[in-house]
Amino acid sequence: MKNNNLNNIKSTGFKTPDDYFESFEDKLFEKINKEALIKGVETSGYVVPKNYFDSIDDTILNKVTLDEKPVVKLNPRKTFYYIAGIAASLILMISIYINVEKQENSISAEMVETYLEDRDLNSYELAQLLLDADILEDDFTIATTPYEEENLESYLLDNSDIETILEY
């Protein structure tokens, strides 16, 4: 390959033109003299007409026509977002209003029954909840039945376990 011999090259590859150092001084002095001649020039050769800056405003304004054209907004997305936001809020309000009308304000007895069954409350806790909730009417009375101790004892012995009775 060609790159293998790069470490063995002794020359830099740069050459100076023939008679470069002999004619260098002449060319340098020639260039310095030209720059001195340019520095001696005091006018550029350009002349500004008389009263040019006094009347330039009027000439520019006369050339400019004031045609009123409609302005086109470059950001139409902004208005789209406003309209979409208003439409979404209206749809949300209408859907809430429709759902409120459909809901019933009364609670069915079945709903209360399933709620109380799922809670696994004993009779004391249930009575406490009923008293705390103030949902009982003024004329509400719990039906009491007269019972005798003998009937109660026989009922409990027939329908329950001893372990259940001892737990309470």
Phi, psi and omega in degrees: 000161183286331184286344181293331184269006183292329181286343184263000182282129182261334183267156182277336181096355180262138179230143175269145179296160179295142179056030182290312184285337179284322182263003183294317182296318181297316180293323180294314179294325178296318180292320179296321180294321178296319179294325178292323178293322180291322180293335181285343181284127184255339178245147183275344181099351179262138182234133178273132179298156181293142179057028182293313183284343177284324185255003184292325180298315181294320181291323178292315181295328177290327180283332181278127178261140182261070176276125178273112179248153180294142181271127179261124179285140182266358181238073180285346180293327183299313179293325177298319180294321177297313182295318179295322178295318178295317180297318180295319180293323177295318179296319179296316180296319180294318181294324177293318181296319180292319179292327179293321180293326183286333183288142177270144180273344182264150178257131181282158180295328179295321179297317179294319181296314179294326178296313182290328177291322181290336183279342182055056179268144172274177187293327180291317178294321179296317178297320179296318178297319180294322179288320181290330185280345182054038178263354180283142178283166183295323183266017181282128176228142177277129182293127178249142177241138178289137180221160177246153184297327180293318179294320179295316181295319179291322178297315181294321179292325181282324191252000181220164178269158177293322181297322179295320180292322181288334179293326181275000000 
